[in-house]
Short mmCIF file of C-alpha atoms in Angstrom, two decimals:
data_model
loop_
_atom_site.label_atom_id
_atom_site.label_comp_id
_atom_site.label_asym_id
_atom_site.label_seq_id
_atom_site.Cartn_x
_atom_site.Cartn_y
_atom_site.Cartn_z
CA MET A 1 118.54 -55.23 -20.00
CA SER A 2 120.56 -58.16 -21.31
CA LYS A 3 123.73 -57.98 -23.32
CA PRO A 4 123.14 -58.35 -27.08
CA PRO A 5 124.50 -61.71 -28.34
CA GLY A 6 128.04 -61.46 -29.65
CA GLU A 7 128.45 -57.80 -28.73
CA ASP A 8 131.01 -56.73 -26.12
CA ARG A 9 129.56 -53.70 -24.35
CA THR A 10 132.19 -53.43 -21.61
CA LEU A 11 133.72 -50.01 -21.09
CA ARG A 12 137.13 -51.32 -22.11
CA ALA A 13 135.81 -52.74 -25.38
CA LEU A 14 134.08 -49.42 -26.10
CA GLY A 15 137.21 -47.37 -25.39
CA LEU A 16 135.64 -45.80 -22.28
CA ALA A 17 137.62 -47.41 -19.46
CA GLY A 18 140.02 -44.59 -18.49
CA VAL A 19 139.32 -42.97 -15.10
CA PRO A 20 140.41 -39.31 -14.72
CA ARG A 21 140.49 -39.65 -10.94
CA GLU A 22 143.26 -42.22 -11.38
CA GLU A 23 144.96 -40.57 -14.38
CA PRO A 24 144.37 -36.78 -14.24
CA LEU A 25 145.63 -36.06 -17.75
CA LEU A 26 142.73 -38.14 -19.08
CA TYR A 27 140.22 -35.53 -17.84
CA PRO A 28 137.37 -35.21 -18.73
CA GLY A 29 137.58 -38.85 -19.74
CA ALA A 30 136.12 -40.52 -22.80
CA TRP A 31 132.46 -39.70 -23.50
CA PRO A 32 130.21 -42.21 -25.24
CA ARG A 33 129.18 -41.55 -28.82
CA GLU A 34 125.55 -42.24 -28.03
CA SER A 35 123.10 -42.64 -25.18
CA GLY A 36 123.42 -45.70 -22.98
CA LEU A 37 122.62 -47.35 -19.68
CA LEU A 38 125.67 -47.58 -17.44
CA ASP A 39 125.24 -50.94 -15.74
CA GLY A 40 128.34 -51.96 -13.84
CA ASP A 41 131.18 -52.29 -16.34
CA ARG A 42 128.88 -52.19 -19.37
CA LEU A 43 127.16 -49.47 -21.37
CA LEU A 44 123.94 -50.95 -22.70
CA PRO A 45 121.43 -49.54 -25.20
CA LEU A 46 118.57 -47.37 -23.92
CA ASP A 47 114.93 -47.77 -24.85
CA ARG A 48 113.85 -44.18 -24.01
CA ALA A 49 115.20 -40.72 -23.27
CA VAL A 50 113.18 -39.51 -20.26
CA TYR A 51 113.09 -41.21 -16.83
CA GLU A 52 111.20 -38.71 -14.71
CA GLU A 53 108.35 -41.17 -14.17
CA ASP A 54 110.87 -43.52 -12.53
CA GLY A 55 111.51 -40.98 -9.78
CA ARG A 56 114.83 -39.88 -11.26
CA VAL A 57 116.04 -36.32 -11.82
CA PRO A 58 117.99 -34.95 -14.81
CA VAL A 59 121.54 -33.74 -14.21
CA LEU A 60 123.64 -32.18 -16.97
CA ALA A 61 127.12 -33.67 -17.23
CA ILE A 62 129.56 -30.91 -18.14
CA GLY A 63 132.93 -32.57 -17.52
CA SER A 64 133.97 -35.99 -16.26
CA ASN A 65 130.45 -36.86 -15.09
CA ALA A 66 129.85 -37.73 -18.76
CA SER A 67 132.64 -40.32 -18.53
CA PRO A 68 131.09 -43.72 -17.71
CA ALA A 69 134.32 -44.88 -16.07
CA GLN A 70 134.46 -41.82 -13.83
CA LEU A 71 130.81 -42.26 -12.88
CA ARG A 72 131.38 -45.92 -12.07
CA HIS A 73 134.41 -44.97 -9.94
CA LYS A 74 132.40 -42.41 -7.96
CA MET A 75 129.51 -44.79 -7.35
CA ALA A 76 131.76 -47.69 -6.36
CA GLU A 77 133.23 -45.55 -3.59
CA PHE A 78 129.89 -45.80 -1.80
CA GLY A 79 128.97 -49.31 -2.89
CA ILE A 80 126.23 -48.14 -5.25
CA ASP A 81 125.78 -50.24 -8.36
CA ALA A 82 122.30 -49.28 -9.64
CA PRO A 83 122.27 -48.54 -13.40
CA ILE A 84 122.45 -44.93 -14.61
CA PRO A 85 120.72 -43.78 -17.81
CA MET A 86 123.01 -41.44 -19.79
CA VAL A 87 121.10 -39.59 -22.50
CA ARG A 88 122.92 -37.62 -25.18
CA SER A 89 120.95 -34.38 -25.52
CA ARG A 90 120.87 -31.14 -27.45
CA VAL A 91 121.37 -28.28 -24.99
CA THR A 92 120.85 -24.62 -25.88
CA GLY A 93 122.05 -21.81 -23.62
CA LEU A 94 125.15 -23.37 -22.06
CA ASP A 95 128.79 -23.76 -22.90
CA ILE A 96 131.65 -25.56 -21.13
CA GLY A 97 134.02 -23.22 -19.30
CA VAL A 98 137.10 -23.76 -17.12
CA SER A 99 136.64 -23.94 -13.36
CA ALA A 100 138.60 -21.31 -11.46
CA HIS A 101 140.02 -23.83 -9.03
CA VAL A 102 142.70 -26.51 -8.97
CA SER A 103 141.25 -29.93 -8.20
CA ARG A 104 142.72 -32.24 -5.59
CA MET A 105 142.20 -34.93 -8.22
CA GLY A 106 145.11 -33.31 -10.08
CA TYR A 107 143.30 -31.57 -12.95
CA VAL A 108 141.55 -28.31 -13.82
CA SER A 109 137.92 -29.23 -14.25
CA ALA A 110 135.10 -27.97 -16.45
CA SER A 111 132.20 -25.81 -15.32
CA PRO A 112 129.05 -24.66 -17.13
CA VAL A 113 128.75 -21.06 -18.29
CA GLY A 114 125.73 -19.21 -19.52
CA ALA A 115 125.84 -18.84 -23.30
CA PRO A 116 122.51 -17.74 -24.85
CA GLY A 117 122.04 -19.23 -28.30
CA THR A 118 124.97 -21.65 -27.99
CA VAL A 119 124.09 -25.27 -28.80
CA ARG A 120 126.08 -28.18 -27.37
CA GLU A 121 125.66 -31.95 -27.33
CA LEU A 122 125.80 -32.91 -23.65
CA PHE A 123 124.76 -35.89 -21.58
CA VAL A 124 121.84 -35.86 -19.18
CA LEU A 125 122.24 -38.28 -16.28
CA TRP A 126 118.98 -39.54 -14.81
CA LEU A 127 119.85 -40.09 -11.13
CA ASP A 128 117.99 -41.60 -8.21
CA ALA A 129 118.35 -40.29 -4.65
CA GLU A 130 121.48 -42.26 -3.73
CA GLN A 131 123.22 -41.52 -7.01
CA LEU A 132 122.47 -37.80 -6.75
CA ALA A 133 123.85 -37.73 -3.22
CA VAL A 134 127.08 -39.35 -4.43
CA ILE A 135 127.55 -36.82 -7.22
CA ASP A 136 126.73 -33.98 -4.84
CA ALA A 137 129.42 -35.28 -2.49
CA SER A 138 131.97 -35.58 -5.29
CA GLU A 139 131.34 -31.94 -6.26
CA GLY A 140 131.52 -30.69 -2.66
CA VAL A 141 127.94 -29.40 -2.63
CA PRO A 142 127.18 -30.10 1.06
CA MET A 143 130.56 -28.86 2.29
CA ALA A 144 131.39 -25.32 3.33
CA GLY A 145 134.69 -25.59 1.47
CA GLY A 146 133.25 -27.37 -1.54
CA ASN A 147 133.81 -26.16 -5.07
CA PHE A 148 130.34 -26.44 -6.61
CA ASP A 149 126.68 -25.63 -6.01
CA ARG A 150 123.98 -27.74 -7.59
CA VAL A 151 121.51 -25.44 -9.35
CA TRP A 152 118.28 -25.90 -11.26
CA LEU A 153 118.42 -24.46 -14.78
CA PRO A 154 114.83 -23.96 -15.96
CA ALA A 155 113.51 -23.95 -19.49
CA PRO A 156 113.45 -21.82 -21.52
CA ASP A 157 116.63 -20.26 -20.06
CA VAL A 158 118.39 -23.52 -20.84
CA ARG A 159 116.65 -25.77 -23.37
CA VAL A 160 117.39 -29.49 -23.02
CA GLU A 161 116.17 -31.78 -25.79
CA PRO A 162 116.89 -35.44 -25.02
CA GLY A 163 115.32 -36.74 -28.21
CA GLY A 164 112.00 -37.89 -29.54
CA GLY A 165 110.73 -34.32 -29.71
CA SER A 166 110.73 -33.90 -25.92
CA VAL A 167 111.97 -30.80 -24.09
CA LEU A 168 112.74 -31.01 -20.37
CA ARG A 169 111.23 -28.45 -18.01
CA GLY A 170 114.74 -27.95 -16.68
CA ALA A 171 117.80 -29.81 -15.42
CA TYR A 172 120.33 -29.65 -12.61
CA ALA A 173 123.93 -28.60 -13.17
CA TYR A 174 126.96 -27.93 -10.97
CA VAL A 175 128.14 -24.29 -10.93
CA ASN A 176 131.58 -23.43 -9.61
CA ARG A 177 131.61 -21.33 -6.45
CA HIS A 178 134.95 -19.79 -7.47
CA GLY A 179 133.76 -18.64 -10.89
CA VAL A 180 135.45 -19.58 -14.15
CA LEU A 181 138.61 -18.53 -15.98
CA HIS A 182 138.28 -15.89 -18.67
CA ASP A 183 139.86 -15.79 -22.12
CA GLY A 184 141.72 -12.50 -21.71
CA THR A 185 138.82 -10.36 -22.89
CA GLY A 186 136.75 -10.92 -19.76
CA ALA A 187 134.52 -13.54 -21.38
CA PRO A 188 134.57 -17.12 -20.02
CA ARG A 189 137.12 -19.24 -21.82
CA ARG A 190 135.97 -22.53 -23.31
CA HIS A 191 137.40 -25.71 -21.84
CA PRO A 192 139.41 -27.38 -24.63
CA GLY A 193 138.24 -30.83 -23.58
CA ALA A 194 141.75 -32.02 -22.78
CA GLN A 195 144.07 -31.35 -19.87
CA ARG A 196 147.44 -31.22 -21.56
CA PRO A 197 146.84 -28.13 -23.76
CA LEU A 198 144.88 -26.37 -21.01
CA ILE A 199 147.49 -26.85 -18.30
CA THR A 200 150.32 -26.06 -20.72
CA GLU A 201 148.71 -22.72 -21.56
CA LEU A 202 147.93 -21.89 -17.94
CA LEU A 203 151.51 -22.61 -16.87
CA HIS A 204 152.94 -20.65 -19.80
CA GLY A 205 150.95 -17.60 -18.73
CA SER A 206 152.04 -17.47 -15.09
CA ALA A 207 155.50 -17.71 -13.54
CA ARG A 208 153.86 -17.92 -10.11
CA LEU A 209 151.78 -20.90 -11.19
CA ARG A 210 154.93 -22.62 -12.52
CA ALA A 211 156.66 -21.99 -9.20
CA LEU A 212 153.86 -23.81 -7.44
CA PHE A 213 153.13 -26.66 -9.85
CA GLY A 214 156.15 -27.08 -12.12
CA ALA A 215 156.69 -26.43 -15.81
CA THR A 216 154.84 -29.36 -17.40
CA PRO A 217 151.35 -30.86 -17.23
CA GLU A 218 152.81 -34.02 -15.71
CA GLU A 219 154.44 -32.03 -12.89
CA PHE A 220 151.26 -30.03 -12.38
CA CYS A 221 149.12 -33.14 -11.97
CA ALA A 222 151.62 -34.91 -9.72
CA ARG A 223 152.01 -31.92 -7.39
CA ALA A 224 148.31 -31.05 -7.27
CA ARG A 225 147.06 -34.55 -6.67
CA ALA A 226 145.73 -34.88 -3.11
CA ASP A 227 147.66 -31.81 -1.87
CA ARG A 228 144.80 -29.70 -0.55
CA ARG A 229 146.94 -26.76 0.57
CA LEU A 230 148.72 -26.50 -2.76
CA CYS A 231 145.44 -26.72 -4.69
CA ASP A 232 143.94 -24.01 -2.48
CA ARG A 233 146.98 -21.84 -3.14
CA GLY A 234 146.62 -22.34 -6.88
CA THR A 235 142.93 -21.47 -6.68
CA ARG A 236 143.70 -18.23 -4.83
CA LEU A 237 146.38 -17.45 -7.39
CA PHE A 238 143.83 -17.53 -10.22
CA ALA A 239 141.91 -14.80 -8.40
CA GLU A 240 145.03 -12.82 -7.45
CA GLU A 241 146.16 -12.75 -11.08
CA GLU A 242 142.69 -11.59 -12.13
CA ARG A 243 142.04 -14.58 -14.33
CA VAL A 244 138.55 -15.16 -12.95
CA THR A 245 135.11 -14.08 -14.14
CA ALA A 246 131.51 -15.05 -13.37
CA SER A 247 129.90 -18.01 -15.08
CA GLY A 248 126.65 -16.14 -15.64
CA LEU A 249 124.76 -18.87 -13.77
CA GLU A 250 125.23 -17.58 -10.24
CA ARG A 251 121.69 -16.20 -10.15
CA TYR A 252 120.32 -19.74 -10.11
CA VAL A 253 121.98 -20.65 -6.81
CA ASP A 254 119.27 -21.16 -4.15
CA SER A 255 116.56 -20.14 -6.63
CA GLY A 256 115.35 -23.52 -7.85
CA PRO A 257 112.84 -26.06 -6.52
CA GLU A 258 113.29 -27.77 -3.17
CA ASP A 259 115.71 -30.68 -2.98
CA PRO A 260 113.91 -33.52 -4.80
CA PHE A 261 115.15 -36.16 -2.38
CA ALA A 262 115.19 -34.26 0.93
CA GLY A 263 115.73 -36.66 3.80
CA GLY A 264 117.27 -39.38 1.65
CA ARG A 265 120.62 -41.08 2.06
CA THR A 266 123.51 -38.61 2.09
CA PRO A 267 126.88 -40.30 1.57
CA SER A 268 128.27 -36.76 1.32
CA ALA A 269 128.31 -36.75 5.12
CA ASP A 270 131.56 -38.70 4.81
CA PRO A 271 134.24 -35.97 5.21
CA THR A 272 136.73 -38.02 3.23
CA ALA A 273 134.64 -37.93 0.06
CA PRO A 274 137.03 -36.58 -2.58
CA MET A 275 136.03 -33.43 -4.41
CA PRO A 276 137.09 -32.52 -7.96
#
C-alpha cells in the first residue's frame, strides 16, 4: 500500500515512535488512535479488518504489543520486516491487569484478566508464522522460565468485534504464568496504562520492594533493567507479600486448538531473546 500524497505516516510524525524496551517508563508505549498496517517505520491505512484468509492468526495486544514502535523493535531483532495489520477492535470479557512479575525490560507489564461483561477497545494483531514466533519468544512462551503462556480465548467467552459487523471465532492472548496483582480486595487490579503511577504505588506499599529497587520509578527501572536475578527476586516478593491473584484465564492454558504454525520458523530458540 503506497503512502498517501502529502501525508507523513511515519511513527515519529504520528507520535508513536517511543520504544518501551529502550525507555521503560514509556510502557506500554503509544497506541494508535485507529487501525493501521505497520509497514516498516510507517503506519498505513487498512482496507479490511479480518486477515484469516491470508493465513494469519489474530492475537490480542494487551500491553506494549499494541505499540507500533515496540512491535517494530521486536521484529527487527530477528530481521523480520513483513507488514503487520493492527485492527482496533471491541472486546467483551477481558480487562487489562498488572502482571505479577518484574520485567527484565525494566517495567511492570500488563496481562489480560477475565472480566465478564467488561468492554475494552483493544488491538488485534494479524500475525503470520514468523511474526507469531517472534512475539512468542518475546513473551517467553517456549521457555521453561518464561513469563507468559499463549492461550486461545474462544467466542463467546471473549467476544472480539473487529468492525464491519464481524465477530471472530476467538483470538490468542498471552496469560501471565505468575498470575496478576490484586487491588487489595482480592480482585485483579487494573493496569493504569502508565508506569510512573503504577511503580510509585507499588513502591509506596512495600518497604522490601523499595530496598530492592529504590524509592522512585526511575531507580526501579534502572535497577530492574537486564538484572535477571533482581527481577526474579522482585517477582517472588510479590507472591511472598500476598499481592498475587489468578487472572481467571488459567483454564485456557493447553485447552485451545493445535499450534496454527507447527513446524514453522522458531526464532524463540535463541536463548538470548529478551522477555518482558
